[in-house]
PDB file of C-alpha atoms and ligand atoms in Angstrom:
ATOM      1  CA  UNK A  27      -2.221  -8.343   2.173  1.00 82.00           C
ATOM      2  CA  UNK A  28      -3.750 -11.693   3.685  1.00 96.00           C
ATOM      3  CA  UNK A  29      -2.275 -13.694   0.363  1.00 98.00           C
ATOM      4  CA  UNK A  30       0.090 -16.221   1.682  1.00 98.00           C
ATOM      5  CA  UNK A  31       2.996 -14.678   0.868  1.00 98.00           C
ATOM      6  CA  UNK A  32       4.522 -14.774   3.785  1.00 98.00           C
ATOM      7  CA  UNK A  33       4.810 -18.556   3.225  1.00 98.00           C
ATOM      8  CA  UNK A  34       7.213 -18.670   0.148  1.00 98.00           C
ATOM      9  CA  UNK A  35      10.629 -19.817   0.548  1.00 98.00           C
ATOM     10  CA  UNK A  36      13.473 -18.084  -0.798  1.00 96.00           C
ATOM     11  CA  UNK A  37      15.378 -19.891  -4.065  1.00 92.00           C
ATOM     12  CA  UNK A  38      18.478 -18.585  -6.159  1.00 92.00           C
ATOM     13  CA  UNK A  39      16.238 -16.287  -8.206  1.00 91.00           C
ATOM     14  CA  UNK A  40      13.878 -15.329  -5.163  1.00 90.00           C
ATOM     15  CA  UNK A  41      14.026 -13.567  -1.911  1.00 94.00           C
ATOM     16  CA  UNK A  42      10.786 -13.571  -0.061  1.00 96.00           C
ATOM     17  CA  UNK A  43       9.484 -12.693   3.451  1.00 98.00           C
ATOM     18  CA  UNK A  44      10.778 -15.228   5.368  1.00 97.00           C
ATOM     19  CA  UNK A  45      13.962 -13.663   6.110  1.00 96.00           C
ATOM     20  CA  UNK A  46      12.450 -10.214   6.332  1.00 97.00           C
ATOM     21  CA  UNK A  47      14.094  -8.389   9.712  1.00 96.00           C
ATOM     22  CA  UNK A  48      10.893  -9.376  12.129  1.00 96.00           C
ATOM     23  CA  UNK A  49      10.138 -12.957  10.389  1.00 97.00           C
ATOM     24  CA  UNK A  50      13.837 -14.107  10.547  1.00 96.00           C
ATOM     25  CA  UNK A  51      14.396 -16.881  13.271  1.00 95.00           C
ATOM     26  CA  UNK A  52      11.089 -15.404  14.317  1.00 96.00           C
ATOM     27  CA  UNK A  53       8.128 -16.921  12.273  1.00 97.00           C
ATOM     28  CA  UNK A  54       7.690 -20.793  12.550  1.00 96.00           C
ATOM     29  CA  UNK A  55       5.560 -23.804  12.295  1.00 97.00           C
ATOM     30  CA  UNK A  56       5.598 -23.408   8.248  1.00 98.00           C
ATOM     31  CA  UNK A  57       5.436 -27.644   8.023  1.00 98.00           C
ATOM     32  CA  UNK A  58       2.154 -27.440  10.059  1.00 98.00           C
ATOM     33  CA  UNK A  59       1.157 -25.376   7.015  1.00 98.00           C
ATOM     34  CA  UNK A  60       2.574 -28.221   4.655  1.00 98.00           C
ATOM     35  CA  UNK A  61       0.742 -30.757   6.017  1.00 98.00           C
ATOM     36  CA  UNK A  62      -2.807 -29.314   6.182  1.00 98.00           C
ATOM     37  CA  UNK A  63      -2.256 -28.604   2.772  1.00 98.00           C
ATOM     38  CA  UNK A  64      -1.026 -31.726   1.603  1.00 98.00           C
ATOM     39  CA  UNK A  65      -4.149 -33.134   3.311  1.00 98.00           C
ATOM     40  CA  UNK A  66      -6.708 -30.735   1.376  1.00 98.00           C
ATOM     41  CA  UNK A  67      -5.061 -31.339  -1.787  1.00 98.00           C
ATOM     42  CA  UNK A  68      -5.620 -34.885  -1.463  1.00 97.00           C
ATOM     43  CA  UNK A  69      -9.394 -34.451  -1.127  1.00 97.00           C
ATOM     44  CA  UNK A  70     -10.073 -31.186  -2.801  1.00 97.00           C
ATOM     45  CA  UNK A  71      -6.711 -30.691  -5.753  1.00 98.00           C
ATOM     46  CA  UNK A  72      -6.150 -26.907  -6.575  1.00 97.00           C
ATOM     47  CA  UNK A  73      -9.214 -25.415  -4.742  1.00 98.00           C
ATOM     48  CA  UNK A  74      -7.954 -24.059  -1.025  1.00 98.00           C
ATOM     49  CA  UNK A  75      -5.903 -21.693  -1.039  1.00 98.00           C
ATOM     50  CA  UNK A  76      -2.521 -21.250   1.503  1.00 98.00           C
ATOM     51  CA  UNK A  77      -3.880 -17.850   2.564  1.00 98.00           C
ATOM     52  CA  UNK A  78      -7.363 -19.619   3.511  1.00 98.00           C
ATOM     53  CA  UNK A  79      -5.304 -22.311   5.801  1.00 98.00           C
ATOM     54  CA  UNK A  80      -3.617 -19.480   7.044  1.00 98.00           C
ATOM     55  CA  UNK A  81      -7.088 -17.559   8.204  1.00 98.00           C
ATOM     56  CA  UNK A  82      -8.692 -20.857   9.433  1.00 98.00           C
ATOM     57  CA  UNK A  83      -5.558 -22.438  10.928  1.00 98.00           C
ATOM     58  CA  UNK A  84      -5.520 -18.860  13.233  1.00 98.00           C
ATOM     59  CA  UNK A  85      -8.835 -19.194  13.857  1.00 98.00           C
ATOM     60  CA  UNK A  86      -8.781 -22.654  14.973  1.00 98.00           C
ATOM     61  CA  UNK A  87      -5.707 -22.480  17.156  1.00 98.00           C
ATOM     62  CA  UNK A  88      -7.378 -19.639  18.927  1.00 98.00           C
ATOM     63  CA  UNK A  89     -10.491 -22.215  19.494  1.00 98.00           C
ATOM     64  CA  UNK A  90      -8.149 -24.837  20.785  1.00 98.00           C
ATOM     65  CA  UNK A  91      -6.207 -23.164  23.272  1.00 98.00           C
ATOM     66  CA  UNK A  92     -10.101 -21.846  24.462  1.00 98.00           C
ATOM     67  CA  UNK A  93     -10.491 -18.637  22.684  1.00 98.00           C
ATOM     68  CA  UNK A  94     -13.332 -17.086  20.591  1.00 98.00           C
ATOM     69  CA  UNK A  95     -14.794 -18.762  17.545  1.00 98.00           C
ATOM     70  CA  UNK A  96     -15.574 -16.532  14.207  1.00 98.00           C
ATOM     71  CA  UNK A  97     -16.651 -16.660  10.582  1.00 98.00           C
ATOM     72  CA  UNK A  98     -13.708 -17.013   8.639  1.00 98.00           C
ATOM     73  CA  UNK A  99     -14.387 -15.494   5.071  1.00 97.00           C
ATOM     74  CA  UNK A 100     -13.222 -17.768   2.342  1.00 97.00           C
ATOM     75  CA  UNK A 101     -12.037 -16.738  -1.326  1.00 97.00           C
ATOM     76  CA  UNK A 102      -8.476 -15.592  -0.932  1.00 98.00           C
ATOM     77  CA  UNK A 103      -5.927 -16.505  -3.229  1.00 98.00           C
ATOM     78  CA  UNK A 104      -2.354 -16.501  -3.431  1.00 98.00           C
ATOM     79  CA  UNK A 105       0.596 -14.392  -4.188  1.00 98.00           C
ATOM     80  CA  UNK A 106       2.831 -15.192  -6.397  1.00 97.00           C
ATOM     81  CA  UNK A 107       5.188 -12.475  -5.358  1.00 96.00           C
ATOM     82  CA  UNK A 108       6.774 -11.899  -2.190  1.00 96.00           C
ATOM     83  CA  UNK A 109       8.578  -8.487  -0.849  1.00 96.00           C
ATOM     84  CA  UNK A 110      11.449  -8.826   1.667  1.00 97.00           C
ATOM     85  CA  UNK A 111      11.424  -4.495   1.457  1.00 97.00           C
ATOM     86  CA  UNK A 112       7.680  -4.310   2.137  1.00 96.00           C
ATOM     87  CA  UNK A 113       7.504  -6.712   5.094  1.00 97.00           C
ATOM     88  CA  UNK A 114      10.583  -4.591   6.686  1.00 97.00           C
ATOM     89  CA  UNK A 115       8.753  -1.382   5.801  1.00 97.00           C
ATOM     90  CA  UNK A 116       5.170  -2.531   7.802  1.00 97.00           C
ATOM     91  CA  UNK A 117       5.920  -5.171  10.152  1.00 97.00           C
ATOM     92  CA  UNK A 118       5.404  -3.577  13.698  1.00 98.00           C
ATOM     93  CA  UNK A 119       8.698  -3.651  15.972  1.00 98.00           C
ATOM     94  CA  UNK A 120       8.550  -4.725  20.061  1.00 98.00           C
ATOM     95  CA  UNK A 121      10.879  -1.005  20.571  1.00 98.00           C
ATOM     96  CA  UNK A 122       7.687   0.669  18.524  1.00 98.00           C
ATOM     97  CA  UNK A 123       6.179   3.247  21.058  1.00 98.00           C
ATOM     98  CA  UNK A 124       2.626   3.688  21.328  1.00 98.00           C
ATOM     99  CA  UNK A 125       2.060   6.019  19.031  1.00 98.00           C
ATOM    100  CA  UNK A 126       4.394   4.011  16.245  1.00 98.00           C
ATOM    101  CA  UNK A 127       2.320   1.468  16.800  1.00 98.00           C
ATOM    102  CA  UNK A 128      -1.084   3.705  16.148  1.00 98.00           C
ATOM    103  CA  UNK A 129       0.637   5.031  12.949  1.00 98.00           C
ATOM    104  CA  UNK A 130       1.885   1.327  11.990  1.00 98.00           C
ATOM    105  CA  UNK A 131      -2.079  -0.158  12.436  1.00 98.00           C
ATOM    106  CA  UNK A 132      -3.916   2.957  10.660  1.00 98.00           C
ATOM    107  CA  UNK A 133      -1.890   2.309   7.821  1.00 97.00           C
ATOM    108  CA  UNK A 134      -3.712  -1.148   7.538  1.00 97.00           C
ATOM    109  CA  UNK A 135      -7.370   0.141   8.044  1.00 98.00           C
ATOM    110  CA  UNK A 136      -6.807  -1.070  12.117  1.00 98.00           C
ATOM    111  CA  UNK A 137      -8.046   1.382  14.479  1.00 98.00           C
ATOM    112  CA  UNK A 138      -6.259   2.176  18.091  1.00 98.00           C
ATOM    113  CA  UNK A 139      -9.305  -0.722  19.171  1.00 98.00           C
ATOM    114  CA  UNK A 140      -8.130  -3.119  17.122  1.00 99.00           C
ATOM    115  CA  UNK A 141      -4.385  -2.655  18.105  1.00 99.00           C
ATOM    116  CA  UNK A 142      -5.284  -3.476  21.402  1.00 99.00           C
ATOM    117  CA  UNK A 143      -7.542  -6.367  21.057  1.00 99.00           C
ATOM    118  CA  UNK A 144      -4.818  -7.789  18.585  1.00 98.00           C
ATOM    119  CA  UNK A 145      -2.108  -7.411  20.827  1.00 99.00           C
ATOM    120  CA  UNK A 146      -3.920  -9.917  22.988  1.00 98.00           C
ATOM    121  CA  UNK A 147      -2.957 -12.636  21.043  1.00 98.00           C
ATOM    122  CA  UNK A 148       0.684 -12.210  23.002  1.00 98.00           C
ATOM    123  CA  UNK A 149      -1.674 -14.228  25.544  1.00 98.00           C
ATOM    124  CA  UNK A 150       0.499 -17.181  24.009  1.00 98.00           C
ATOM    125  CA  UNK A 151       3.418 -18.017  22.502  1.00 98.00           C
ATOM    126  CA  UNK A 152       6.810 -17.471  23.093  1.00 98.00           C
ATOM    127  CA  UNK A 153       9.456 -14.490  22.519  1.00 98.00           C
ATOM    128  CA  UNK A 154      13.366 -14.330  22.044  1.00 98.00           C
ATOM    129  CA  UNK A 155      15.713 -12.819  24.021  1.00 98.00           C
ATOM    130  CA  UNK A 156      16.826 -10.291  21.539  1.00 98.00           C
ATOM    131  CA  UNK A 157      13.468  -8.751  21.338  1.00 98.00           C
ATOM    132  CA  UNK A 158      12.904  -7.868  25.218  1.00 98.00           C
ATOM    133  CA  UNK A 159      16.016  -6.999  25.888  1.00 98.00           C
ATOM    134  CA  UNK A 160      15.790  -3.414  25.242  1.00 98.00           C
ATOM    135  CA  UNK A 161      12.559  -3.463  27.646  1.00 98.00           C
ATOM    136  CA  UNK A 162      14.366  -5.386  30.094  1.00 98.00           C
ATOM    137  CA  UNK A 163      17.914  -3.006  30.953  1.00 98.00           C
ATOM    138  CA  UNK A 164      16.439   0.437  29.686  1.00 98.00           C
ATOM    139  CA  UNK A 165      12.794   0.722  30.210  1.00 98.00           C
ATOM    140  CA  UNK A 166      10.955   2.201  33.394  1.00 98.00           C
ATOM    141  CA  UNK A 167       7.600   1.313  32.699  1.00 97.00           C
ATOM    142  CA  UNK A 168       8.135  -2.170  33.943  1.00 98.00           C
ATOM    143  CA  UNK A 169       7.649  -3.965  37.204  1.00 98.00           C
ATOM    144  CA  UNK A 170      11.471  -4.049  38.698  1.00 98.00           C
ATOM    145  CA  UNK A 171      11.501  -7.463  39.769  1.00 98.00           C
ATOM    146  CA  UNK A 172       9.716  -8.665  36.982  1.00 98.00           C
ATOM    147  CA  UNK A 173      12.820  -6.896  34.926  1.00 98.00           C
ATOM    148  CA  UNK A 174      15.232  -8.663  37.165  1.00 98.00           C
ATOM    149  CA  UNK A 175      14.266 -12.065  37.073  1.00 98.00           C
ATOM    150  CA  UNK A 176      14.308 -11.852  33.497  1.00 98.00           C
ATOM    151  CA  UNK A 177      17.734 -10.225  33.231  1.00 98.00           C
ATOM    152  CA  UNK A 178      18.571 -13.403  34.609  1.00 97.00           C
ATOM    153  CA  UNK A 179      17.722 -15.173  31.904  1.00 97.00           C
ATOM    154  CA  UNK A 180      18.360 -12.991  29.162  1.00 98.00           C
ATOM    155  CA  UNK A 181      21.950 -11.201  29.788  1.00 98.00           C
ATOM    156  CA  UNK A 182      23.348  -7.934  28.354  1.00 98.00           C
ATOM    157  CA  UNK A 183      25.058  -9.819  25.597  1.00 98.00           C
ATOM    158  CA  UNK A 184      24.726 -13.716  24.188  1.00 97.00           C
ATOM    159  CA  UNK A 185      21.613 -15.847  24.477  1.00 98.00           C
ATOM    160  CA  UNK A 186      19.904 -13.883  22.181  1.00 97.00           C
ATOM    161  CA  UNK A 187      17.410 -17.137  21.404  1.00 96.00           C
ATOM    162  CA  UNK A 188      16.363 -17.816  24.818  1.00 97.00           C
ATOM    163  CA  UNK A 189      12.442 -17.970  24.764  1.00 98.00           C
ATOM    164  CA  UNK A 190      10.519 -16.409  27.615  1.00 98.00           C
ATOM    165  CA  UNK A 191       6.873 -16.499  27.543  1.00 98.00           C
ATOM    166  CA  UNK A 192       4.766 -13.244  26.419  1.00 98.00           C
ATOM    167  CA  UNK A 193       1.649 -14.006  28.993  1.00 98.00           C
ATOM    168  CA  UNK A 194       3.711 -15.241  32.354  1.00 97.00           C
ATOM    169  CA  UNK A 195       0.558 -16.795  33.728  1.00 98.00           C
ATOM    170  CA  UNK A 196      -1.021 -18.671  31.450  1.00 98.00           C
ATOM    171  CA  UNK A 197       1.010 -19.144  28.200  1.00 98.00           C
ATOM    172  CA  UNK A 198      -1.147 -21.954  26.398  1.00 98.00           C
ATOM    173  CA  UNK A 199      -4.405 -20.252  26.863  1.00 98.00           C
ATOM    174  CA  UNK A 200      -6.262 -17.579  25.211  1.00 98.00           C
ATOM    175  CA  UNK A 201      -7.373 -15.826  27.986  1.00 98.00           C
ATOM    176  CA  UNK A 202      -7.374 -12.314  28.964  1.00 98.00           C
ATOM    177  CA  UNK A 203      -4.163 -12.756  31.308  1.00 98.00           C
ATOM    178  CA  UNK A 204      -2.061 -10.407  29.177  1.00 98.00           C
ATOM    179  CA  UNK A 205      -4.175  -7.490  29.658  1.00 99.00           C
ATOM    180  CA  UNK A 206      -3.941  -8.397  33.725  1.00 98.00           C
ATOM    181  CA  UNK A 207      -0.054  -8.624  33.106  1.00 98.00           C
ATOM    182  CA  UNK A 208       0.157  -5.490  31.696  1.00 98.00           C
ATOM    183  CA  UNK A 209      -1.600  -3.281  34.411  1.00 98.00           C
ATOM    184  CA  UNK A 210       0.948  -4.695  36.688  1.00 98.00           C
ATOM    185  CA  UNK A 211       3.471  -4.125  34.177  1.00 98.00           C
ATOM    186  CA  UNK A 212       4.554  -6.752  33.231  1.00 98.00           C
ATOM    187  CA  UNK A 213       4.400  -6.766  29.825  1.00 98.00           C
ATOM    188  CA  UNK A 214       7.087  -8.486  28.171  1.00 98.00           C
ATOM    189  CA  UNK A 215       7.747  -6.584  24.935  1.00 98.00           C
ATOM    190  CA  UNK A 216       8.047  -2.696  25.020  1.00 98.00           C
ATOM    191  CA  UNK A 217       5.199  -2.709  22.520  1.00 98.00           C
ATOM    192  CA  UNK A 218       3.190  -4.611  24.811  1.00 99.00           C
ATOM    193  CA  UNK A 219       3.403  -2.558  27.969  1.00 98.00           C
ATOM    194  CA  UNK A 220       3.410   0.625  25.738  1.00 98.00           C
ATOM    195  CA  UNK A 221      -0.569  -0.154  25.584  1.00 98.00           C
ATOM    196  CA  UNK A 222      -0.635   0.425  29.416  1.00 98.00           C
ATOM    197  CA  UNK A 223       1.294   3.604  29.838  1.00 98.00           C
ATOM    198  CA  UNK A 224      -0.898   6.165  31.269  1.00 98.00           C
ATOM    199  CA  UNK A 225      -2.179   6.961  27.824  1.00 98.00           C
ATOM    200  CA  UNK A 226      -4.735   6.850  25.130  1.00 98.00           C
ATOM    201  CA  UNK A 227      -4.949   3.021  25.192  1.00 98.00           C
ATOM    202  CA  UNK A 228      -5.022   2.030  28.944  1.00 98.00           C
ATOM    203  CA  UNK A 229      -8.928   2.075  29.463  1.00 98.00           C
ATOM    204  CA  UNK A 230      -8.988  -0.451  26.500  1.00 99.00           C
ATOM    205  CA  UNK A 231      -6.320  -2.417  28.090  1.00 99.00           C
ATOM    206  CA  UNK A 232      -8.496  -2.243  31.685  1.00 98.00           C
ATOM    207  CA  UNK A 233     -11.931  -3.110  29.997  1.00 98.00           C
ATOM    208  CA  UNK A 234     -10.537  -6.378  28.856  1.00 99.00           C
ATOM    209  CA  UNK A 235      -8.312  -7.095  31.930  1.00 99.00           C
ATOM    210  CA  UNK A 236     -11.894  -7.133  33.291  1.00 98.00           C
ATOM    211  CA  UNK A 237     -13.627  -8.818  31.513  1.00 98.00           C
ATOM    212  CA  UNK A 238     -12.414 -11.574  28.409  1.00 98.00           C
ATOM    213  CA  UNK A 239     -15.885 -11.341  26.996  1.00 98.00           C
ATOM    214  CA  UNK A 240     -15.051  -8.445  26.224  1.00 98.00           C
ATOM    215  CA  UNK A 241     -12.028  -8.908  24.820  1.00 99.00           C
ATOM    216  CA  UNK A 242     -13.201 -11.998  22.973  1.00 99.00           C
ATOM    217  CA  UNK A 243     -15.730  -9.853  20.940  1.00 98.00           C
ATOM    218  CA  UNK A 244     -13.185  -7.148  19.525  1.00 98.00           C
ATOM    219  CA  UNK A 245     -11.206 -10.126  19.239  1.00 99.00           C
ATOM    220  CA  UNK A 246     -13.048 -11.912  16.352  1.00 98.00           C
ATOM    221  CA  UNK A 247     -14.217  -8.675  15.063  1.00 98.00           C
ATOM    222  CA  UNK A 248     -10.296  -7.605  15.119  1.00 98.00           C
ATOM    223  CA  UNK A 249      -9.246 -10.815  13.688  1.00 98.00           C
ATOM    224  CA  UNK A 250     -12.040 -10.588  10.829  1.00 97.00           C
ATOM    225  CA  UNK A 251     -11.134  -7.047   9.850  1.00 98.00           C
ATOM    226  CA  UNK A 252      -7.226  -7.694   9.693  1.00 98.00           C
ATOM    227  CA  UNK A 253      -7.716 -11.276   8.240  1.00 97.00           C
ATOM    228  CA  UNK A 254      -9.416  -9.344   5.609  1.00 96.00           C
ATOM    229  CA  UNK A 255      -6.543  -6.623   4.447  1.00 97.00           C
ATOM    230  CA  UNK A 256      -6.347  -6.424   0.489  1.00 95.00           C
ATOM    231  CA  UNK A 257      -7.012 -10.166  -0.382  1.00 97.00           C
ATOM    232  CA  UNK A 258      -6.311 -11.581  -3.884  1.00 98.00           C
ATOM    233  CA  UNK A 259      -9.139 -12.662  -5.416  1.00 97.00           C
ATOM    234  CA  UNK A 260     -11.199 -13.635  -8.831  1.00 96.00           C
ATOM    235  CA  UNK A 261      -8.361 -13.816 -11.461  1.00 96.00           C
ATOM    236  CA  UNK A 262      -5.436 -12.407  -9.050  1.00 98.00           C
ATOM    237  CA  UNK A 263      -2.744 -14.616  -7.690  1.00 98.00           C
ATOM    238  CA  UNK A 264      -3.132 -18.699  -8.065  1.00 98.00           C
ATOM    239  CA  UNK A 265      -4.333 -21.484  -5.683  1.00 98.00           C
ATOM    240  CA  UNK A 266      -0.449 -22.631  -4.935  1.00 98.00           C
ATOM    241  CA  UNK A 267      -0.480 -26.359  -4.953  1.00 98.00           C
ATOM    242  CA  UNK A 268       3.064 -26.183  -2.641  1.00 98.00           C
ATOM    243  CA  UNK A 269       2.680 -23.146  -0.388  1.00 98.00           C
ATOM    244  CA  UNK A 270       6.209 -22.611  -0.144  1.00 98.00           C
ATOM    245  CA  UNK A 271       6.549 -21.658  -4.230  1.00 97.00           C
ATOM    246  CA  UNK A 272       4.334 -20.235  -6.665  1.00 97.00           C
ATOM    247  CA  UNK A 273       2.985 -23.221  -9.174  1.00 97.00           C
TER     248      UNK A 273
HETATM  249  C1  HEM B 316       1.216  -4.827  17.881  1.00 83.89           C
HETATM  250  C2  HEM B 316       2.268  -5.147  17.169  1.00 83.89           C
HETATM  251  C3  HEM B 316       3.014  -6.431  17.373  1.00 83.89           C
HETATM  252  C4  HEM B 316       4.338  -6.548  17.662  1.00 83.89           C
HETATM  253  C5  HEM B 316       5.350  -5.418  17.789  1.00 83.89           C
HETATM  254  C6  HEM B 316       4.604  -7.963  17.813  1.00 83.89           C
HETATM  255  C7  HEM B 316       5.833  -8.488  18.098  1.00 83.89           C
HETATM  256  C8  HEM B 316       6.078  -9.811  18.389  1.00 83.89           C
HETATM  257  C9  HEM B 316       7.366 -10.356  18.733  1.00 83.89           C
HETATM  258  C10 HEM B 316       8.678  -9.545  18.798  1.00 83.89           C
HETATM  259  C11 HEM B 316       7.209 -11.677  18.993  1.00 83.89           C
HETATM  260  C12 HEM B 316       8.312 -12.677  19.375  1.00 83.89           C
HETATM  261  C13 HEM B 316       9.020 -13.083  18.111  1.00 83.89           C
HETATM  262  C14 HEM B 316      10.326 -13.801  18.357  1.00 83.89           C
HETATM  263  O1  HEM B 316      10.782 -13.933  19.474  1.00 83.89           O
HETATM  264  O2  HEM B 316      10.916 -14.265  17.387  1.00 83.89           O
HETATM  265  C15 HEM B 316       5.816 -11.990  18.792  1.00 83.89           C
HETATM  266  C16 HEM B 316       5.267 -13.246  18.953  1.00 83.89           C
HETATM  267  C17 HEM B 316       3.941 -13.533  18.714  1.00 83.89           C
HETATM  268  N1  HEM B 316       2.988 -12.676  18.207  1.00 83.89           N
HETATM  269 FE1  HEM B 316       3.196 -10.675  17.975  1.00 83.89          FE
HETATM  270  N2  HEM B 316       3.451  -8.670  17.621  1.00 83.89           N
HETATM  271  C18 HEM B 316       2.454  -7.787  17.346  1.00 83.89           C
HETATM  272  C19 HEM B 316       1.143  -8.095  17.044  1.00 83.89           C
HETATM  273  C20 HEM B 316       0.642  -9.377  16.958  1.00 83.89           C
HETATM  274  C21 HEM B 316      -0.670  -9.707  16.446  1.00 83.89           C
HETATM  275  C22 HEM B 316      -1.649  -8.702  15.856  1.00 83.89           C
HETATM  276  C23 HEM B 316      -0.811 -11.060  16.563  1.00 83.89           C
HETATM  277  C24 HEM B 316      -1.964 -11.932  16.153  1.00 83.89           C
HETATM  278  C25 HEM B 316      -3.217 -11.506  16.126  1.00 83.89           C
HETATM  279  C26 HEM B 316       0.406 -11.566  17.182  1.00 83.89           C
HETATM  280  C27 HEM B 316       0.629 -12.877  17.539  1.00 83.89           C
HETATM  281  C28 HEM B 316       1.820 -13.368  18.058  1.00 83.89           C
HETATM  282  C29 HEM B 316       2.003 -14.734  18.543  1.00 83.89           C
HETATM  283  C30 HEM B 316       0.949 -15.837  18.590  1.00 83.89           C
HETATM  284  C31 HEM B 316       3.341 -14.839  18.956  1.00 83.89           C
HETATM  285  C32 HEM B 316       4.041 -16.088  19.546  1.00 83.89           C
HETATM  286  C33 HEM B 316       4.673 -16.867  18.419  1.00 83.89           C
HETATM  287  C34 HEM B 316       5.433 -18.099  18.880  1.00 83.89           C
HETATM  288  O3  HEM B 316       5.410 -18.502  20.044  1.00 83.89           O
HETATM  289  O4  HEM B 316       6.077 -18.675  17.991  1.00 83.89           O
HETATM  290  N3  HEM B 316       1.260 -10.521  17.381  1.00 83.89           N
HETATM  291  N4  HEM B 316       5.149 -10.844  18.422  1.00 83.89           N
END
């Protein structure tokens, strides 16, 4: 659920998320988090929640980098648990296939729609080595030379933390450039090109390769219905004043 828990470091009596198998040397920026909160608590003690900033700080990055604004929904509160065995039980993989990643996304409410529009976020950011390389050596549905040029980069063995972009054009934008990526295939994760496969997801993936406004709209709506998934809320959880550890 959208409750912050994600954000909680592990201690000697605590293991959390963090260094679940898809968050481990994978998830970053957590002292952006710290200072926005330190910041609200100074003006506004014990009233925003972490899994607000969270929401808002995804929202707003999005804006920035010129993507779609959206209402973000305030009210959540915070965990004060954590679940190292959950996040490695739902956290999508880059080897999922299509249909792993249907299965993986109805089990949170998301429809085969939302998949897709959320996968567009890969229109930034950065991946490792270690989680293309699969894509890279064994796959066929990729563009050869785009394969080769990043075997170059990322070998058989070593480098595992090389970073390679996920949208090869335009990598600080939020555009629709990953959807154009993928129908020449190159998509950079497995999971990513798996959306343009000759199956049940690649007139999604040409709609918005056609046109962002289009993509921008399931976007938000995307965003809003995920951003929403079992929240705390009333008496459930706390309003962490440290969002790395419950209060
Ligand atoms: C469809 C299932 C998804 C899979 C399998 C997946 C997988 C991945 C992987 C493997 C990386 C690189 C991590 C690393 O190298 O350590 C990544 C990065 C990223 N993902 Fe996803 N992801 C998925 C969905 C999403 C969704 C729904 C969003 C947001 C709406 C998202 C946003 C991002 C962003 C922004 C990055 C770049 C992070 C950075 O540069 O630090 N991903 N994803």
């Amino acid at each position: 659920g959208c409750d912050g828990s994600i954000l909680l470091d592990d201690d000697s009596t605590f293991i959390g998320e963090k260094t679940a198998l898809a968050n481990n040397n994978s998830a970053r920026g957590f002292e952006f988090v710290d200072d926005i909160k330190a910041e609200v608590e100074k003006t506004c003690p014990g009233v925003v929640s972490c899994a607000d900033i969270l929401a808002i700080a995804a929202r707003d990055s999005t804006v920035v980098l010129g993507g779609p604004s959206w209402k973000v929904k305030l009210g959540r509160r915070d965990s004060i648990t954590a679940s190292r065995a959950d996040a490695n039980k739902f956290i999508p993989a880059p080897s999922f296939t299509l249909s792993a990643l249907k299965s993986n996304f109805h089990a949170q409410g998301l429809s085969l729609k939302d998949l897709v529009a959320l996968s567009g976020a890969h229109t930034i950011g950065l991946a490792r080595c270690t989680t293309f390389r699969a894509h890279i050596y064994n796959d066929s549905n990729i563009d050869p030379s785009f394969a080769k040029s990043l075997q170059h980069k990322c070998p058989r063995t070593g480098k595992d933390d090389i970073h390679r972009r996920l949208d090869l054009r335009t990598p600080i934008s939020f555009d629709n450039f990953y959807f154009r990526n993928l129908l020449k295939k190159k998509g950079l994760l497995r999971s990513d090109q798996e959306l343009f496969n000759g199956k049940s997801a690649d007139s999604l993936v040409k709609k918005y390769a056609a046109d962002s406004s289009k993509f921008f709209q399931q976007f938000t709506k995307s965003m809003n219905k995920m951003s929403n998934i079992k929240p705390l809320t009333g008496n459930s959880g706390q309003i962490r004043i440290n969002c790395r550890k419950v209060n």
